[in-house]
PDB file of C-alpha atoms in Angstrom:
ATOM      1  CA  MET A 298     -18.404 -11.138   0.197  1.00 84.00           C
ATOM      2  CA  ILE A 299     -18.500  -9.618   3.397  1.00 94.00           C
ATOM      3  CA  GLU A 300     -21.203 -10.578   6.226  1.00 94.00           C
ATOM      4  CA  VAL A 301     -21.342  -8.827   9.478  1.00 93.00           C
ATOM      5  CA  CYS A 302     -24.077 -10.285  12.158  1.00 93.00           C
ATOM      6  CA  ASN A 303     -24.625  -8.710  15.641  1.00 92.00           C
ATOM      7  CA  LEU A 304     -21.394  -7.032  15.589  1.00 93.00           C
ATOM      8  CA  LYS A 305     -20.401  -5.963  19.174  1.00 92.00           C
ATOM      9  CA  VAL A 306     -17.003  -4.461  20.206  1.00 91.00           C
ATOM     10  CA  THR A 307     -15.864  -3.249  23.604  1.00 89.00           C
ATOM     11  CA  TYR A 308     -12.776  -1.583  24.962  1.00 85.00           C
ATOM     12  CA  ARG A 309     -11.456  -2.882  28.392  1.00 81.00           C
ATOM     13  CA  GLN A 310      -9.916   0.207  30.156  1.00 76.00           C
ATOM     14  CA  HIS A 311      -8.336   0.073  33.496  1.00 76.00           C
ATOM     15  CA  ASN A 312     -11.308   1.901  34.912  1.00 76.00           C
ATOM     16  CA  GLY A 313     -13.847  -0.317  33.014  1.00 75.00           C
ATOM     17  CA  THR A 314     -15.319  -1.200  29.765  1.00 83.00           C
ATOM     18  CA  VAL A 315     -16.178   1.330  27.023  1.00 81.00           C
ATOM     19  CA  PRO A 316     -18.636   0.054  24.250  1.00 85.00           C
ATOM     20  CA  ALA A 317     -17.894   1.154  20.873  1.00 86.00           C
ATOM     21  CA  ILE A 318     -20.135  -0.773  18.543  1.00 89.00           C
ATOM     22  CA  ARG A 319     -23.569  -2.685  19.260  1.00 89.00           C
ATOM     23  CA  ASP A 320     -25.379  -4.886  17.494  1.00 88.00           C
ATOM     24  CA  VAL A 321     -24.225  -3.900  13.461  1.00 91.00           C
ATOM     25  CA  SER A 322     -25.234  -6.217  10.906  1.00 92.00           C
ATOM     26  CA  PHE A 323     -24.963  -5.829   7.015  1.00 93.00           C
ATOM     27  CA  ARG A 324     -23.883  -7.908   3.972  1.00 94.00           C
ATOM     28  CA  LEU A 325     -21.815  -6.868   1.096  1.00 94.00           C
ATOM     29  CA  GLU A 326     -21.936  -8.116  -2.591  1.00 93.00           C
ATOM     30  CA  GLY A 327     -18.518  -9.107  -3.950  1.00 91.00           C
ATOM     31  CA  GLY A 328     -17.445  -6.594  -6.328  1.00 92.00           C
ATOM     32  CA  SER A 329     -19.439  -3.631  -4.828  1.00 94.00           C
ATOM     33  CA  SER A 330     -18.632  -0.682  -2.804  1.00 95.00           C
ATOM     34  CA  CYS A 331     -19.542   0.623   0.515  1.00 95.00           C
ATOM     35  CA  ALA A 332     -19.082   3.724   2.396  1.00 96.00           C
ATOM     36  CA  VAL A 333     -19.500   4.242   6.045  1.00 95.00           C
ATOM     37  CA  ILE A 334     -20.063   7.241   7.677  1.00 93.00           C
ATOM     38  CA  GLY A 335     -21.029   8.487  11.354  1.00 90.00           C
ATOM     39  CA  PRO A 336     -19.847  10.963  14.050  1.00 86.00           C
ATOM     40  CA  SER A 337     -15.949  11.388  15.071  1.00 83.00           C
ATOM     41  CA  GLY A 338     -15.547   8.663  17.812  1.00 81.00           C
ATOM     42  CA  CYS A 339     -18.385   6.270  16.787  1.00 83.00           C
ATOM     43  CA  GLY A 340     -16.372   3.083  15.601  1.00 84.00           C
ATOM     44  CA  LYS A 341     -15.832   3.419  11.942  1.00 88.00           C
ATOM     45  CA  THR A 342     -12.528   2.813  12.165  1.00 89.00           C
ATOM     46  CA  THR A 343     -13.034  -0.097  14.876  1.00 91.00           C
ATOM     47  CA  LEU A 344     -15.343  -1.673  12.596  1.00 92.00           C
ATOM     48  CA  LEU A 345     -12.681  -1.716   9.568  1.00 92.00           C
ATOM     49  CA  TYR A 346     -10.049  -3.190  11.903  1.00 91.00           C
ATOM     50  CA  VAL A 347     -12.482  -5.911  12.586  1.00 93.00           C
ATOM     51  CA  LEU A 348     -12.983  -6.261   9.133  1.00 94.00           C
ATOM     52  CA  ALA A 349      -9.180  -6.418   8.085  1.00 91.00           C
ATOM     53  CA  GLY A 350      -8.626  -8.844  11.270  1.00 89.00           C
ATOM     54  CA  LEU A 351      -6.695  -6.481  12.851  1.00 87.00           C
ATOM     55  CA  ARG A 352      -8.945  -6.489  15.904  1.00 87.00           C
ATOM     56  CA  GLN A 353      -9.888  -9.948  17.026  1.00 86.00           C
ATOM     57  CA  GLU A 354     -11.981  -9.222  20.414  1.00 88.00           C
ATOM     58  CA  PHE A 355     -15.526  -9.043  19.476  1.00 90.00           C
ATOM     59  CA  GLU A 356     -18.493 -10.530  19.638  1.00 90.00           C
ATOM     60  CA  GLY A 357     -21.263 -11.758  16.865  1.00 91.00           C
ATOM     61  CA  GLU A 358     -20.078 -13.007  13.474  1.00 93.00           C
ATOM     62  CA  VAL A 359     -17.796 -11.549  10.602  1.00 94.00           C
ATOM     63  CA  ARG A 360     -17.181 -13.605   7.774  1.00 94.00           C
ATOM     64  CA  ILE A 361     -15.362 -12.812   4.449  1.00 93.00           C
ATOM     65  CA  LYS A 362     -16.351 -14.939   1.127  1.00 91.00           C
ATOM     66  CA  GLY A 363     -17.922 -17.246   3.836  1.00 88.00           C
ATOM     67  CA  ALA A 364     -14.912 -17.801   6.121  1.00 91.00           C
ATOM     68  CA  PRO A 365     -14.483 -16.328   9.893  1.00 92.00           C
ATOM     69  CA  VAL A 366     -12.697 -13.053   9.432  1.00 90.00           C
ATOM     70  CA  ARG A 367      -8.554 -13.834  10.331  1.00 87.00           C
ATOM     71  CA  PRO A 368      -5.775 -11.826  10.431  1.00 83.00           C
ATOM     72  CA  ARG A 369      -3.261 -11.679   7.648  1.00 80.00           C
ATOM     73  CA  ARG A 370      -5.542 -12.610   4.634  1.00 85.00           C
ATOM     74  CA  LEU A 371      -3.736 -12.494   1.810  1.00 84.00           C
ATOM     75  CA  GLU A 372      -6.743 -10.953  -0.454  1.00 89.00           C
ATOM     76  CA  THR A 373      -7.769  -8.072   1.817  1.00 91.00           C
ATOM     77  CA  ALA A 374      -5.568  -4.805   1.662  1.00 90.00           C
ATOM     78  CA  VAL A 375      -5.900  -2.015   4.164  1.00 89.00           C
ATOM     79  CA  ILE A 376      -4.677   1.716   3.659  1.00 87.00           C
ATOM     80  CA  LEU A 377      -5.051   3.909   6.809  1.00 81.00           C
ATOM     81  CA  GLN A 378      -4.940   7.523   7.221  1.00 75.00           C
ATOM     82  CA  ASP A 379      -1.108   7.930   7.651  1.00 72.00           C
ATOM     83  CA  TYR A 380      -0.409   6.114   4.359  1.00 72.00           C
ATOM     84  CA  GLY A 381       1.989   3.647   6.114  1.00 79.00           C
ATOM     85  CA  LEU A 382       4.759   4.420   3.753  1.00 87.00           C
ATOM     86  CA  LEU A 383       8.338   3.957   5.083  1.00 91.00           C
ATOM     87  CA  PRO A 384      10.363   7.330   4.789  1.00 93.00           C
ATOM     88  CA  TRP A 385      13.680   5.771   4.080  1.00 94.00           C
ATOM     89  CA  LYS A 386      12.290   3.768   1.097  1.00 94.00           C
ATOM     90  CA  THR A 387      11.549   5.185  -2.509  1.00 95.00           C
ATOM     91  CA  VAL A 388       8.237   5.333  -4.378  1.00 95.00           C
ATOM     92  CA  TRP A 389       9.459   2.158  -6.122  1.00 95.00           C
ATOM     93  CA  GLN A 390      10.598   0.596  -2.833  1.00 94.00           C
ATOM     94  CA  ASN A 391       7.512   1.047  -1.157  1.00 94.00           C
ATOM     95  CA  ALA A 392       5.198  -0.209  -3.623  1.00 93.00           C
ATOM     96  CA  VAL A 393       6.818  -3.432  -4.231  1.00 93.00           C
ATOM     97  CA  LEU A 394       7.331  -4.002  -0.374  1.00 91.00           C
ATOM     98  CA  GLY A 395       4.139  -6.435   0.147  1.00 88.00           C
ATOM     99  CA  LEU A 396       5.446  -8.235  -3.156  1.00 90.00           C
ATOM    100  CA  GLU A 397       8.585  -8.419  -1.951  1.00 90.00           C
ATOM    101  CA  ILE A 398       7.483  -9.710   1.832  1.00 88.00           C
ATOM    102  CA  ARG A 399       5.434 -12.481   0.002  1.00 88.00           C
ATOM    103  CA  ARG A 400       8.621 -13.494  -2.157  1.00 89.00           C
ATOM    104  CA  ILE A 401       7.102 -12.931  -5.767  1.00 89.00           C
ATOM    105  CA  SER A 402       9.528 -13.228  -8.760  1.00 91.00           C
ATOM    106  CA  ARG A 403      11.386 -10.150  -9.448  1.00 91.00           C
ATOM    107  CA  ASP A 404       9.998 -10.243 -12.927  1.00 91.00           C
ATOM    108  CA  GLU A 405       6.466 -10.302 -11.699  1.00 91.00           C
ATOM    109  CA  ILE A 406       7.035  -7.610  -9.362  1.00 92.00           C
ATOM    110  CA  ARG A 407       8.401  -5.572 -12.286  1.00 92.00           C
ATOM    111  CA  SER A 408       5.806  -6.018 -14.603  1.00 92.00           C
ATOM    112  CA  ARG A 409       3.059  -5.624 -12.191  1.00 90.00           C
ATOM    113  CA  VAL A 410       4.060  -2.794 -10.286  1.00 93.00           C
ATOM    114  CA  SER A 411       5.327  -0.738 -13.318  1.00 93.00           C
ATOM    115  CA  ARG A 412       1.930  -0.720 -14.704  1.00 90.00           C
ATOM    116  CA  ILE A 413       0.194   0.684 -11.425  1.00 90.00           C
ATOM    117  CA  LEU A 414       2.714   3.013 -11.072  1.00 92.00           C
ATOM    118  CA  LYS A 415       2.145   4.369 -14.693  1.00 90.00           C
ATOM    119  CA  GLU A 416      -1.602   4.106 -14.204  1.00 86.00           C
ATOM    120  CA  LEU A 417      -1.301   6.261 -11.127  1.00 86.00           C
ATOM    121  CA  GLY A 418       0.921   9.118 -12.425  1.00 87.00           C
ATOM    122  CA  LEU A 419       3.958   7.955 -10.518  1.00 92.00           C
ATOM    123  CA  TRP A 420       6.185   6.422 -12.707  1.00 93.00           C
ATOM    124  CA  GLU A 421       8.480   9.396 -13.011  1.00 93.00           C
ATOM    125  CA  LEU A 422       8.299   9.553  -9.137  1.00 93.00           C
ATOM    126  CA  ARG A 423       9.749   6.270  -8.640  1.00 91.00           C
ATOM    127  CA  ASN A 424      13.079   7.340  -7.557  1.00 95.00           C
ATOM    128  CA  LEU A 425      11.881   9.931  -4.944  1.00 95.00           C
ATOM    129  CA  TYR A 426      11.428   9.234  -1.101  1.00 95.00           C
ATOM    130  CA  PRO A 427       7.972   9.824   0.667  1.00 92.00           C
ATOM    131  CA  PRO A 428       8.946  13.340   2.183  1.00 92.00           C
ATOM    132  CA  GLN A 429       9.669  14.687  -1.269  1.00 94.00           C
ATOM    133  CA  LEU A 430       6.179  14.182  -2.149  1.00 92.00           C
ATOM    134  CA  SER A 431       2.745  15.918  -1.688  1.00 88.00           C
ATOM    135  CA  GLY A 432       0.174  14.501   0.234  1.00 85.00           C
ATOM    136  CA  GLY A 433      -1.724  13.404  -3.027  1.00 85.00           C
ATOM    137  CA  GLN A 434       1.307  11.574  -4.427  1.00 89.00           C
ATOM    138  CA  ARG A 435       1.978   9.703  -1.074  1.00 90.00           C
ATOM    139  CA  GLN A 436      -1.576   8.568  -0.883  1.00 86.00           C
ATOM    140  CA  ARG A 437      -1.264   7.340  -4.723  1.00 87.00           C
ATOM    141  CA  VAL A 438       2.054   5.045  -3.563  1.00 92.00           C
ATOM    142  CA  ALA A 439      -0.169   3.939  -0.588  1.00 90.00           C
ATOM    143  CA  ILE A 440      -2.916   2.995  -3.209  1.00 88.00           C
ATOM    144  CA  ALA A 441      -0.103   1.661  -5.597  1.00 90.00           C
ATOM    145  CA  ARG A 442       1.349  -0.818  -2.998  1.00 91.00           C
ATOM    146  CA  SER A 443      -2.250  -2.335  -2.009  1.00 89.00           C
ATOM    147  CA  LEU A 444      -3.205  -2.751  -5.804  1.00 88.00           C
ATOM    148  CA  ALA A 445       0.143  -4.657  -6.355  1.00 90.00           C
ATOM    149  CA  LEU A 446      -1.169  -7.263  -4.007  1.00 89.00           C
ATOM    150  CA  ARG A 447      -4.357  -7.883  -6.153  1.00 89.00           C
ATOM    151  CA  PRO A 448      -6.760  -7.985  -3.271  1.00 90.00           C
ATOM    152  CA  ASP A 449     -10.474  -8.834  -3.748  1.00 91.00           C
ATOM    153  CA  VAL A 450     -11.005  -6.803  -0.515  1.00 93.00           C
ATOM    154  CA  LEU A 451      -9.952  -3.015   0.058  1.00 93.00           C
ATOM    155  CA  LEU A 452     -10.381  -1.305   3.026  1.00 94.00           C
ATOM    156  CA  MET A 453      -9.787   2.338   3.406  1.00 92.00           C
ATOM    157  CA  ASP A 454      -9.760   4.624   6.638  1.00 90.00           C
ATOM    158  CA  GLU A 455     -10.107   8.123   5.863  1.00 87.00           C
ATOM    159  CA  PRO A 456      -7.908   8.059   2.753  1.00 82.00           C
ATOM    160  CA  PHE A 457      -8.240  11.501   1.648  1.00 84.00           C
ATOM    161  CA  SER A 458      -9.206  13.609   4.512  1.00 80.00           C
ATOM    162  CA  SER A 459      -5.892  15.639   4.586  1.00 74.00           C
ATOM    163  CA  LEU A 460      -6.241  16.546   1.085  1.00 80.00           C
ATOM    164  CA  ASP A 461      -7.055  19.754  -0.384  1.00 84.00           C
ATOM    165  CA  ALA A 462     -10.532  19.471  -2.293  1.00 87.00           C
ATOM    166  CA  LEU A 463      -9.616  19.070  -5.935  1.00 87.00           C
ATOM    167  CA  THR A 464      -6.599  16.624  -5.378  1.00 84.00           C
ATOM    168  CA  ARG A 465      -9.471  14.789  -3.118  1.00 86.00           C
ATOM    169  CA  GLU A 466     -11.792  14.880  -5.881  1.00 89.00           C
ATOM    170  CA  SER A 467      -9.189  13.434  -8.638  1.00 87.00           C
ATOM    171  CA  LEU A 468      -8.165  10.662  -6.148  1.00 86.00           C
ATOM    172  CA  GLN A 469     -11.841   9.826  -5.795  1.00 90.00           C
ATOM    173  CA  GLU A 470     -11.930   9.727  -9.391  1.00 90.00           C
ATOM    174  CA  ASN A 471      -8.933   7.344  -9.417  1.00 86.00           C
ATOM    175  CA  LEU A 472     -10.417   5.122  -6.844  1.00 88.00           C
ATOM    176  CA  LEU A 473     -13.463   5.003  -8.570  1.00 90.00           C
ATOM    177  CA  GLN A 474     -11.735   3.952 -12.056  1.00 88.00           C
ATOM    178  CA  ILE A 475      -9.894   1.588 -10.446  1.00 87.00           C
ATOM    179  CA  TRP A 476     -13.071  -0.251  -8.490  1.00 90.00           C
ATOM    180  CA  GLN A 477     -14.734  -0.514 -11.818  1.00 89.00           C
ATOM    181  CA  ARG A 478     -11.877  -2.072 -13.756  1.00 87.00           C
ATOM    182  CA  THR A 479     -10.669  -4.659 -10.952  1.00 87.00           C
ATOM    183  CA  LYS A 480     -14.394  -5.197  -9.527  1.00 88.00           C
ATOM    184  CA  MET A 481     -12.929  -5.382  -5.792  1.00 92.00           C
ATOM    185  CA  THR A 482     -15.183  -4.964  -2.989  1.00 94.00           C
ATOM    186  CA  VAL A 483     -14.425  -1.568  -1.414  1.00 95.00           C
ATOM    187  CA  VAL A 484     -15.053  -0.216   2.303  1.00 95.00           C
ATOM    188  CA  ILE A 485     -14.175   3.129   2.933  1.00 94.00           C
ATOM    189  CA  VAL A 486     -14.555   5.023   6.301  1.00 93.00           C
ATOM    190  CA  THR A 487     -15.071   8.458   5.524  1.00 92.00           C
ATOM    191  CA  HIS A 488     -16.191  11.654   7.199  1.00 89.00           C
ATOM    192  CA  SER A 489     -17.278  13.202   4.066  1.00 91.00           C
ATOM    193  CA  ILE A 490     -20.780  12.894   3.225  1.00 94.00           C
ATOM    194  CA  GLU A 491     -19.840  13.988  -0.744  1.00 94.00           C
ATOM    195  CA  GLU A 492     -17.178  11.556  -0.838  1.00 94.00           C
ATOM    196  CA  ALA A 493     -19.964   8.722   0.407  1.00 95.00           C
ATOM    197  CA  VAL A 494     -22.325   9.710  -1.887  1.00 96.00           C
ATOM    198  CA  PHE A 495     -19.577   9.708  -4.851  1.00 95.00           C
ATOM    199  CA  LEU A 496     -18.229   5.869  -3.906  1.00 94.00           C
ATOM    200  CA  GLY A 497     -20.577   4.122  -2.201  1.00 95.00           C
ATOM    201  CA  GLN A 498     -22.949   1.959  -3.992  1.00 95.00           C
ATOM    202  CA  LYS A 499     -24.034   1.192  -0.262  1.00 95.00           C
ATOM    203  CA  ILE A 500     -23.994   3.993   2.697  1.00 96.00           C
ATOM    204  CA  ILE A 501     -23.832   2.924   6.113  1.00 94.00           C
ATOM    205  CA  VAL A 502     -25.012   5.524   8.828  1.00 94.00           C
ATOM    206  CA  MET A 503     -23.702   4.736  12.059  1.00 90.00           C
ATOM    207  CA  SER A 504     -24.779   6.402  15.495  1.00 89.00           C
ATOM    208  CA  PRO A 505     -22.778   8.181  18.257  1.00 86.00           C
ATOM    209  CA  ARG A 506     -21.088   5.410  20.342  1.00 82.00           C
ATOM    210  CA  PRO A 507     -21.612   2.617  21.241  1.00 82.00           C
ATOM    211  CA  ALA A 508     -22.542   2.482  17.086  1.00 83.00           C
ATOM    212  CA  ILE A 509     -25.411   0.956  15.782  1.00 86.00           C
ATOM    213  CA  CYS A 510     -26.703   1.333  12.155  1.00 89.00           C
ATOM    214  CA  LEU A 511     -29.054   4.015  11.717  1.00 89.00           C
ATOM    215  CA  ALA A 512     -29.321   3.516   8.206  1.00 90.00           C
ATOM    216  CA  GLU A 513     -28.492   1.619   4.960  1.00 93.00           C
ATOM    217  CA  VAL A 514     -28.809   3.659   1.989  1.00 94.00           C
ATOM    218  CA  THR A 515     -28.758   2.284  -1.602  1.00 93.00           C
ATOM    219  CA  ASN A 516     -27.322   4.580  -3.758  1.00 94.00           C
ATOM    220  CA  LYS A 517     -27.534   3.561  -7.702  1.00 92.00           C
ATOM    221  CA  GLY A 518     -26.079   6.780  -8.703  1.00 93.00           C
ATOM    222  CA  VAL A 519     -22.118   5.681  -8.262  1.00 93.00           C
ATOM    223  CA  GLY A 520     -20.068   5.283 -11.588  1.00 90.00           C
ATOM    224  CA  THR A 521     -22.786   7.119 -13.671  1.00 91.00           C
ATOM    225  CA  PRO A 522     -21.372   9.986 -15.809  1.00 90.00           C
ATOM    226  CA  GLY A 523     -21.983  13.555 -14.245  1.00 91.00           C
ATOM    227  CA  TRP A 524     -23.013  11.995 -10.968  1.00 93.00           C
ATOM    228  CA  ARG A 525     -21.258  14.404  -8.591  1.00 93.00           C
ATOM    229  CA  LYS A 526     -23.053  17.302 -10.484  1.00 92.00           C
ATOM    230  CA  SER A 527     -26.500  15.857 -10.491  1.00 94.00           C
ATOM    231  CA  ARG A 528     -29.592  16.699  -8.590  1.00 94.00           C
ATOM    232  CA  GLU A 529     -29.869  13.439  -7.154  1.00 94.00           C
ATOM    233  CA  PHE A 530     -26.607  13.396  -5.735  1.00 95.00           C
ATOM    234  CA  HIS A 531     -27.082  16.543  -3.726  1.00 95.00           C
ATOM    235  CA  ARG A 532     -30.580  15.559  -2.822  1.00 94.00           C
ATOM    236  CA  LEU A 533     -28.758  12.337  -1.084  1.00 95.00           C
ATOM    237  CA  CYS A 534     -25.967  14.651   0.519  1.00 95.00           C
ATOM    238  CA  THR A 535     -28.990  16.629   1.822  1.00 94.00           C
ATOM    239  CA  TYR A 536     -30.672  13.652   3.276  1.00 93.00           C
ATOM    240  CA  LEU A 537     -27.300  11.765   4.941  1.00 94.00           C
ATOM    241  CA  ARG A 538     -26.617  15.449   6.368  1.00 92.00           C
ATOM    242  CA  GLU A 539     -30.263  15.545   7.909  1.00 90.00           C
ATOM    243  CA  LEU A 540     -29.997  12.119   9.231  1.00 88.00           C
ATOM    244  CA  LEU A 541     -26.753  12.482  10.770  1.00 88.00           C
ATOM    245  CA  ALA A 542     -28.074  15.630  12.477  1.00 84.00           C
ATOM    246  CA  GLY A 543     -30.596  13.399  14.389  1.00 73.00           C
ATOM    247  CA  GLU A 544     -33.438  15.235  11.989  1.00 41.00           C
ATOM    248  CA  ASP A 545     -34.770  11.541  11.080  1.00 42.00           C
ATOM    249  CA  GLY A 546     -32.875   9.601  13.710  1.00 42.00           C
ATOM    250  CA  CYS A 547     -35.772   7.377  13.487  1.00 40.00           C
ATOM    251  CA  LEU A 548     -35.091   5.769  10.327  1.00 40.00           C
ATOM    252  CA  CYS A 549     -33.248   2.348  10.679  1.00 38.00           C
ATOM    253  CA  ALA A 550     -33.116   1.554   6.701  1.00 37.00           C
ATOM    254  CA  VAL A 551     -33.661   3.188   3.710  1.00 37.00           C
ATOM    255  CA  LYS A 552     -34.075   1.427  -0.067  1.00 33.00           C
TER     256      LYS A 552
END
C-alpha cells in the first residue's frame, strides 16, 4: 500500500537550509497499522505530510498503491493534532463536510454518517458545537468525518496527545476496533511508546533530526486480547524506551 524509498526532506529558510529527513525507507502492506515514534522535532509530522501529499518538495520515491503520492488523493484521510473542526458548525455538519464537498447524495450522507456517529457514541451530541464538547468528543468527531469518506489510508498526527490517560486509552480501543473492521492502512505519529506498541503492527523508530530510521520493529501482539496488560507488551515498551534513549542506537532493524 505505501512504499517510501530514500526519502529526504530539507526545509529552506532565509539563512540556509535545514535537513529534516535523511534516507528513510520502509514499506507497509495494505490493511496494516504503523506507528512512527521519535524525539520531538525529528521529522515525524513532516513524514506524515509527505504521505498525505501536503508536502511535495522532497527527494526519493513515495508511492501509494503503486502510484506516486499526490495532493488531494480522495482515498487518503488525515487527522491532525488540532482536530480541524469548524467551531461554527455542529457535530453533524462537521462530520458530513467532506461528503458534501464531494457532492455525495443527501440520502447516502444521512445513512453513512448516522451509522458512524452512533458507533462512536456521538449521535446524541449531533446538534452540539465543538466548544460544547470535551477533547475526547471532539477527537471522535474528527475520526467520524474521516471515516465517512471511506478511506483506504488513514494518517493521524498525535491524535490523542492532549487527552487524559483514560480517554486516550478509550479512543485507542475505538481506533483499534475500527481498523480491524475496515482494514484501512493506518499510520499514526505519536510520542507515546505505549500507544505505538498498542496500535502499531510495525513501529518505525526515528532518530533526532535529520531523521533516519533507527529501527523497524514488527509487533505481532496488536489486537490480541489482553495485549496492553501482557508481559510482552511491557517488554517491548522497555526495549523501545532504551532504543530512543540511545542505549541500543547501533541497531538499525529488529524483526
